[in-house]
């Protein structure tokens, strides 16, 4: 919120520059063109003091990281006081620019909470009322000079009212709306942060569950491996099936070991891998999990191979998308991998003729999935991991063809 307040104070300072320039221009025109007698010395002092305030605030903005809402409110009050001083020296309540008091109220209403807005309104009302008690009278602005005849004074008052409306309209239209827009952007960012925080909490819970499950699965997998090894050594007519079962068990054990190792990787212990080797290893693991699948894999070699950092959660996320494609169309899956200096792109094309509507929208919460028999945990973790890494996932369907195309884009980091 404080960042948005700082941006709004910057906009307010721009308004001050516009108003200060308009006041100096009006002072020159009234004095030399309309020959209105004004307290030039006092008015010049007030305007110069206002210019000093603008300069100080500009320096303050360049040094401060954040501005509080109360500080912004005090700046609104300062503007009201300066405007009152200018009106006091130029006709008081009869000055056609007196309705400009509404502008600070609009600024407060669009950027501050209710209590500050009420404070700005009461301050403006008190300042406006004080002008009826005492002010420097200017006959050209006095209403009694406008009754019954059309004079230069009448024209001056009408012109002043028109100029006031023009300036007020510009300030409210361009600056107040931008201030309100800044607050909306800030609120959107806060909501996004809360959503990410909730997602991270869900990820922590799922991660803890996965770690416990890994330890629980270790013992039965080891038992299965021992039994399969004994059967494999014997004279079995199911040797091919036993070999497949053996490779599947080894893959499960390797996955569990990687899961435990991933939890031990810290920010200061990053692992860097070449893109080609990383993707080949990942795709080989995927093919082992689906030995009956017919896969067409294209690994682009147009770009020079690079050693980059891959977050430990990327591999299981990509593997989950590949598994979904293999389950949707085991008869054929096309995979294409390309990269440049900044981006890694992975295209996964499946030809499943079943219901793939679950793929059209990635779940934002775990345990919510349209996929038959699925709980949505895999897709949720995939979406969360890719997003945290700075990547995107796009899933497109085809009107005249079966299947879908999944596009994963990942930024490449080498530091």
Coordinates of N, CA and C in Angstrom, one line a residue, residues 31-163:
X31 N -2.4 41.4 -13.6 CA -1.6 42.6 -13.3 C -1.4 43.5 -14.5
X32 N -0.9 42.8 -15.6 CA -0.5 43.6 -16.7 C -1.5 43.7 -17.9
X33 N -2.4 42.7 -18.0 CA -3.4 42.8 -19.1 C -4.8 43.3 -18.6
X34 N -5.3 42.8 -17.4 CA -6.5 43.3 -16.9 C -6.4 44.5 -15.9
X35 N -5.1 44.8 -15.6 CA -4.8 45.9 -14.7 C -5.5 45.8 -13.4
X36 N -5.6 44.6 -12.8 CA -6.2 44.4 -11.5 C -5.2 44.7 -10.4
X37 N -5.5 45.4 -9.4 CA -4.6 45.7 -8.3 C -4.6 44.6 -7.3
X38 N -3.4 44.0 -7.2 CA -3.2 42.8 -6.3 C -2.0 43.1 -5.4
X39 N -2.0 42.4 -4.2 CA -0.8 42.5 -3.3 C 0.3 41.6 -3.9
X40 N 1.0 42.1 -4.8 CA 2.0 41.4 -5.6 C 3.1 40.7 -4.7
X41 N 3.5 41.5 -3.7 CA 4.6 41.0 -2.8 C 4.2 39.8 -2.0
X42 N 3.0 39.9 -1.4 CA 2.5 38.8 -0.6 C 2.2 37.6 -1.5
X43 N 1.5 37.8 -2.6 CA 1.2 36.7 -3.5 C 2.5 36.0 -4.0
X44 N 3.5 36.8 -4.4 CA 4.8 36.2 -4.9 C 5.4 35.4 -3.8
X45 N 5.4 35.9 -2.5 CA 6.0 35.2 -1.4 C 5.3 33.8 -1.2
X46 N 4.0 33.8 -1.3 CA 3.2 32.6 -1.1 C 3.5 31.6 -2.2
X47 N 3.6 32.1 -3.5 CA 3.9 31.2 -4.6 C 5.3 30.6 -4.6
X48 N 6.3 31.5 -4.2 CA 7.7 31.0 -4.0 C 7.8 30.0 -2.9
X49 N 7.1 30.2 -1.8 CA 7.1 29.2 -0.7 C 6.5 27.9 -1.2
X50 N 5.4 28.0 -2.0 CA 4.8 26.8 -2.6 C 5.8 26.0 -3.5
X51 N 6.6 26.8 -4.2 CA 7.6 26.2 -5.1 C 8.7 25.5 -4.3
X52 N 9.0 26.1 -3.1 CA 10.0 25.4 -2.2 C 9.4 24.1 -1.7
X53 N 8.2 24.1 -1.4 CA 7.5 22.8 -0.9 C 7.6 21.8 -2.0
X54 N 7.3 22.2 -3.2 CA 7.3 21.2 -4.4 C 8.7 20.6 -4.5
X55 N 9.8 21.5 -4.4 CA 11.1 21.0 -4.5 C 11.5 20.0 -3.4
X56 N 11.1 20.4 -2.1 CA 11.4 19.5 -1.0 C 10.7 18.2 -1.1
X57 N 9.5 18.2 -1.6 CA 8.7 16.9 -1.8 C 9.4 16.1 -2.9
X58 N 9.9 16.7 -3.9 CA 10.5 16.0 -5.0 C 11.8 15.3 -4.5
X59 N 12.5 16.0 -3.6 CA 13.7 15.4 -3.0 C 13.3 14.2 -2.1
X60 N 12.2 14.4 -1.3 CA 11.7 13.4 -0.4 C 11.4 12.1 -1.2
X61 N 10.7 12.3 -2.3 CA 10.3 11.2 -3.1 C 11.5 10.4 -3.7
X62 N 12.6 11.1 -4.0 CA 13.8 10.5 -4.5 C 14.6 9.7 -3.5
X63 N 14.3 10.0 -2.2 CA 15.1 9.4 -1.1 C 14.3 8.3 -0.4
X64 N 13.0 8.5 -0.3 CA 12.1 7.6 0.5 C 11.7 6.4 -0.3
X65 N 11.7 5.2 0.3 CA 11.2 4.0 -0.4 C 9.7 3.9 -0.3
X66 N 9.1 4.4 0.8 CA 7.7 4.3 1.0 C 7.2 5.6 1.6
X67 N 5.9 5.9 1.4 CA 5.2 7.1 2.0 C 4.0 6.6 2.7
X68 N 3.8 7.0 3.9 CA 2.6 6.6 4.7 C 1.4 7.3 4.2
X69 N 0.2 6.8 4.5 CA -1.0 7.4 4.2 C -1.2 8.7 4.9
X70 N -0.8 8.7 6.2 CA -0.9 10.0 7.0 C -0.1 11.1 6.4
X71 N 1.1 10.8 5.9 CA 1.9 11.8 5.4 C 1.3 12.4 4.1
X72 N 0.7 11.5 3.3 CA 0.0 12.0 2.1 C -1.1 12.9 2.5
X73 N -1.8 12.6 3.6 CA -3.0 13.4 4.0 C -2.5 14.8 4.4
X74 N -1.3 14.8 5.1 CA -0.8 16.1 5.5 C -0.4 17.0 4.3
X75 N 0.0 16.3 3.2 CA 0.3 17.1 2.0 C -1.0 17.7 1.4
X76 N -2.1 16.9 1.5 CA -3.4 17.4 1.0 C -3.8 18.7 1.8
X77 N -3.6 18.6 3.1 CA -3.9 19.8 4.0 C -3.0 21.0 3.6
X78 N -1.7 20.7 3.3 CA -0.8 21.8 3.0 C -1.3 22.5 1.7
X79 N -1.8 21.7 0.7 CA -2.3 22.3 -0.5 C -3.5 23.2 -0.2
X80 N -4.4 22.7 0.7 CA -5.6 23.5 1.1 C -5.1 24.8 1.7
X81 N -4.1 24.8 2.6 CA -3.7 26.0 3.3 C -3.1 27.0 2.3
X82 N -2.2 26.5 1.3 CA -1.6 27.4 0.3 C -2.7 28.0 -0.6
X83 N -3.7 27.1 -1.0 CA -4.7 27.7 -1.8 C -5.5 28.7 -1.1
X84 N -5.8 28.5 0.2 CA -6.5 29.5 1.0 C -5.7 30.8 1.1
X85 N -4.4 30.7 1.2 CA -3.5 31.9 1.2 C -3.6 32.7 -0.1
X86 N -3.6 32.0 -1.2 CA -3.7 32.6 -2.5 C -5.1 33.3 -2.6
X87 N -6.1 32.6 -2.2 CA -7.5 33.2 -2.4 C -7.6 34.4 -1.4
X88 N -7.0 34.3 -0.3 CA -7.1 35.4 0.7 C -6.6 36.7 0.1
X89 N -5.5 36.6 -0.7 CA -4.9 37.8 -1.4 C -5.5 38.1 -2.7
X90 N -6.5 37.4 -3.1 CA -7.0 37.7 -4.5 C -8.6 37.6 -4.5
X91 N -9.2 38.2 -3.6 CA -10.7 38.3 -3.6 C -11.4 37.4 -2.7
X92 N -10.8 36.5 -2.0 CA -11.5 35.7 -1.0 C -12.5 34.8 -1.7
X93 N -13.7 34.8 -1.0 CA -14.8 33.9 -1.5 C -15.4 34.3 -2.8
X94 N -15.1 35.6 -3.3 CA -15.6 36.0 -4.6 C -14.7 35.6 -5.7
X95 N -13.6 35.1 -5.4 CA -12.6 34.6 -6.5 C -13.3 33.4 -7.2
X96 N -13.3 33.5 -8.6 CA -14.0 32.4 -9.4 C -13.3 31.1 -9.2
X97 N -12.1 31.0 -8.7 CA -11.4 29.8 -8.5 C -11.7 29.1 -7.2
X98 N -12.6 29.7 -6.4 CA -12.8 29.2 -5.1 C -13.4 27.7 -5.1
X99 N -14.0 27.3 -6.1 CA -14.6 25.9 -6.2 C -13.5 24.9 -6.4
X100 N -12.2 25.3 -6.5 CA -11.1 24.4 -6.6 C -10.9 23.7 -5.3
X101 N -11.5 24.1 -4.3 CA -11.5 23.4 -3.0 C -12.0 22.0 -3.1
X102 N -12.8 21.7 -4.2 CA -13.3 20.4 -4.4 C -12.3 19.4 -4.9
X103 N -11.2 19.9 -5.5 CA -10.2 19.0 -6.0 C -9.4 18.3 -4.9
X104 N -8.9 19.0 -3.9 CA -8.3 18.2 -2.8 C -9.2 17.1 -2.2
X105 N -10.5 17.5 -2.1 CA -11.5 16.5 -1.5 C -11.6 15.3 -2.5
X106 N -11.6 15.5 -3.8 CA -11.7 14.4 -4.8 C -10.4 13.6 -4.7
X107 N -9.3 14.2 -4.5 CA -8.0 13.5 -4.4 C -8.0 12.6 -3.1
X108 N -8.5 13.2 -2.0 CA -8.6 12.4 -0.8 C -9.5 11.2 -0.9
X109 N -10.7 11.5 -1.6 CA -11.7 10.5 -1.7 C -11.2 9.3 -2.6
X110 N -10.4 9.6 -3.6 CA -9.9 8.6 -4.5 C -8.7 7.8 -4.0
X111 N -8.0 8.3 -3.0 CA -6.8 7.7 -2.6 C -6.7 7.4 -1.1
X112 N -7.4 8.0 -0.3 CA -7.3 7.8 1.2 C -8.5 7.2 1.8
X113 N -8.4 6.7 3.0 CA -9.5 6.1 3.7 C -10.5 7.2 4.1
X114 N -11.7 6.7 4.6 CA -12.8 7.6 4.9 C -12.5 8.7 5.9
X115 N -11.7 8.3 7.0 CA -11.5 9.3 8.0 C -10.6 10.4 7.5
X116 N -9.6 10.1 6.6 CA -8.8 11.2 6.0 C -9.6 12.0 5.0
X117 N -10.5 11.4 4.3 CA -11.3 12.1 3.4 C -12.2 13.1 4.1
X118 N -12.8 12.7 5.2 CA -13.6 13.6 6.1 C -12.8 14.7 6.6
X119 N -11.6 14.4 7.0 CA -10.7 15.5 7.5 C -10.4 16.5 6.4
X120 N -10.1 16.0 5.2 CA -9.8 17.0 4.1 C -11.1 17.8 3.8
X121 N -12.3 17.2 3.8 CA -13.5 17.9 3.6 C -13.8 19.0 4.6
X122 N -13.6 18.6 5.9 CA -13.8 19.6 7.0 C -12.8 20.7 6.9
X123 N -11.5 20.4 6.5 CA -10.5 21.5 6.4 C -10.8 22.4 5.3
X124 N -11.3 21.9 4.1 CA -11.7 22.7 3.0 C -12.9 23.6 3.4
X125 N -13.8 23.0 4.1 CA -15.0 23.8 4.5 C -14.6 24.9 5.4
X126 N -13.7 24.6 6.4 CA -13.3 25.7 7.3 C -12.5 26.8 6.6
X127 N -11.6 26.4 5.7 CA -10.8 27.4 4.9 C -11.7 28.2 4.1
X128 N -12.7 27.6 3.4 CA -13.6 28.4 2.6 C -14.4 29.3 3.4
X129 N -14.9 28.9 4.6 CA -15.7 29.7 5.5 C -14.9 30.9 6.0
X130 N -13.6 30.7 6.2 CA -12.7 31.8 6.7 C -12.6 32.9 5.8
X131 N -12.8 32.7 4.5 CA -12.6 33.7 3.5 C -13.8 34.7 3.5
X132 N -14.9 34.3 4.1 CA -16.0 35.2 4.3 C -15.8 36.2 5.4
X133 N -14.9 35.8 6.4 CA -14.6 36.7 7.5 C -13.7 37.8 7.1
X134 N -12.6 37.5 6.4 CA -11.7 38.5 6.1 C -10.9 38.1 4.9
X135 N -10.7 39.0 3.9 CA -9.8 38.7 2.7 C -9.5 40.0 2.0
X136 N -8.6 40.0 1.1 CA -8.2 41.1 0.3 C -9.3 41.3 -0.8
X137 N -10.1 42.4 -0.7 CA -11.2 42.5 -1.7 C -10.7 43.0 -3.0
X138 N -11.2 42.4 -4.1 CA -10.9 42.8 -5.5 C -12.3 43.2 -6.1
X139 N -12.4 44.4 -6.5 CA -13.7 44.8 -7.1 C -14.1 44.1 -8.3
X140 N -13.1 43.7 -9.1 CA -13.4 43.0 -10.4 C -14.1 41.6 -10.1
X141 N -13.9 41.1 -8.9 CA -14.5 39.8 -8.6 C -15.7 39.9 -7.7
X142 N -16.1 41.1 -7.3 CA -17.3 41.3 -6.4 C -18.6 41.1 -7.2
X143 N -19.5 40.4 -6.7 CA -20.8 40.1 -7.3 C -21.6 41.4 -7.6
X144 N -21.5 42.4 -6.7 CA -22.3 43.6 -6.9 C -21.9 44.4 -8.1
X145 N -20.7 44.1 -8.7 CA -20.3 44.8 -9.9 C -20.9 44.2 -11.1
X146 N -21.6 43.1 -11.0 CA -22.0 42.3 -12.1 C -23.5 42.4 -12.4
X147 N -24.2 43.1 -11.5 CA -25.7 43.2 -11.6 C -26.2 44.2 -12.6
X148 N -27.0 43.8 -13.5 CA -27.7 44.8 -14.3 C -26.9 45.2 -15.5
X149 N -25.7 45.0 -15.7 CA -24.9 45.4 -16.8 C -23.7 44.5 -17.1
X150 N -23.3 44.5 -18.4 CA -22.2 43.6 -18.8 C -20.9 44.4 -18.9
X151 N -20.0 44.2 -17.9 CA -18.8 45.0 -17.9 C -17.6 44.1 -18.1
X152 N -16.4 44.8 -18.1 CA -15.2 44.0 -18.2 C -15.0 43.2 -17.0
X153 N -15.4 43.7 -15.8 CA -15.3 42.9 -14.6 C -16.1 41.7 -14.6
X154 N -17.3 41.8 -15.2 CA -18.2 40.6 -15.4 C -17.5 39.6 -16.3
X155 N -17.0 40.1 -17.4 CA -16.2 39.2 -18.3 C -15.1 38.5 -17.6
X156 N -14.4 39.2 -16.7 CA -13.2 38.7 -16.0 C -13.7 37.6 -15.1
X157 N -14.8 37.8 -14.4 CA -15.3 36.8 -13.5 C -15.7 35.5 -14.2
X158 N -16.4 35.7 -15.4 CA -16.8 34.6 -16.2 C -15.6 33.8 -16.7
X159 N -14.6 34.5 -17.2 CA -13.4 33.9 -17.7 C -12.7 33.1 -16.6
X160 N -12.7 33.7 -15.5 CA -12.1 33.0 -14.3 C -12.8 31.7 -14.0
X161 N -14.1 31.8 -14.0 CA -14.9 30.6 -13.7 C -14.6 29.5 -14.7
X162 N -14.5 29.9 -16.0 CA -14.3 28.9 -17.1 C -12.9 28.3 -16.9
X163 N -11.9 29.1 -16.6 CA -10.6 28.6 -16.4 C -10.5 27.6 -15.2

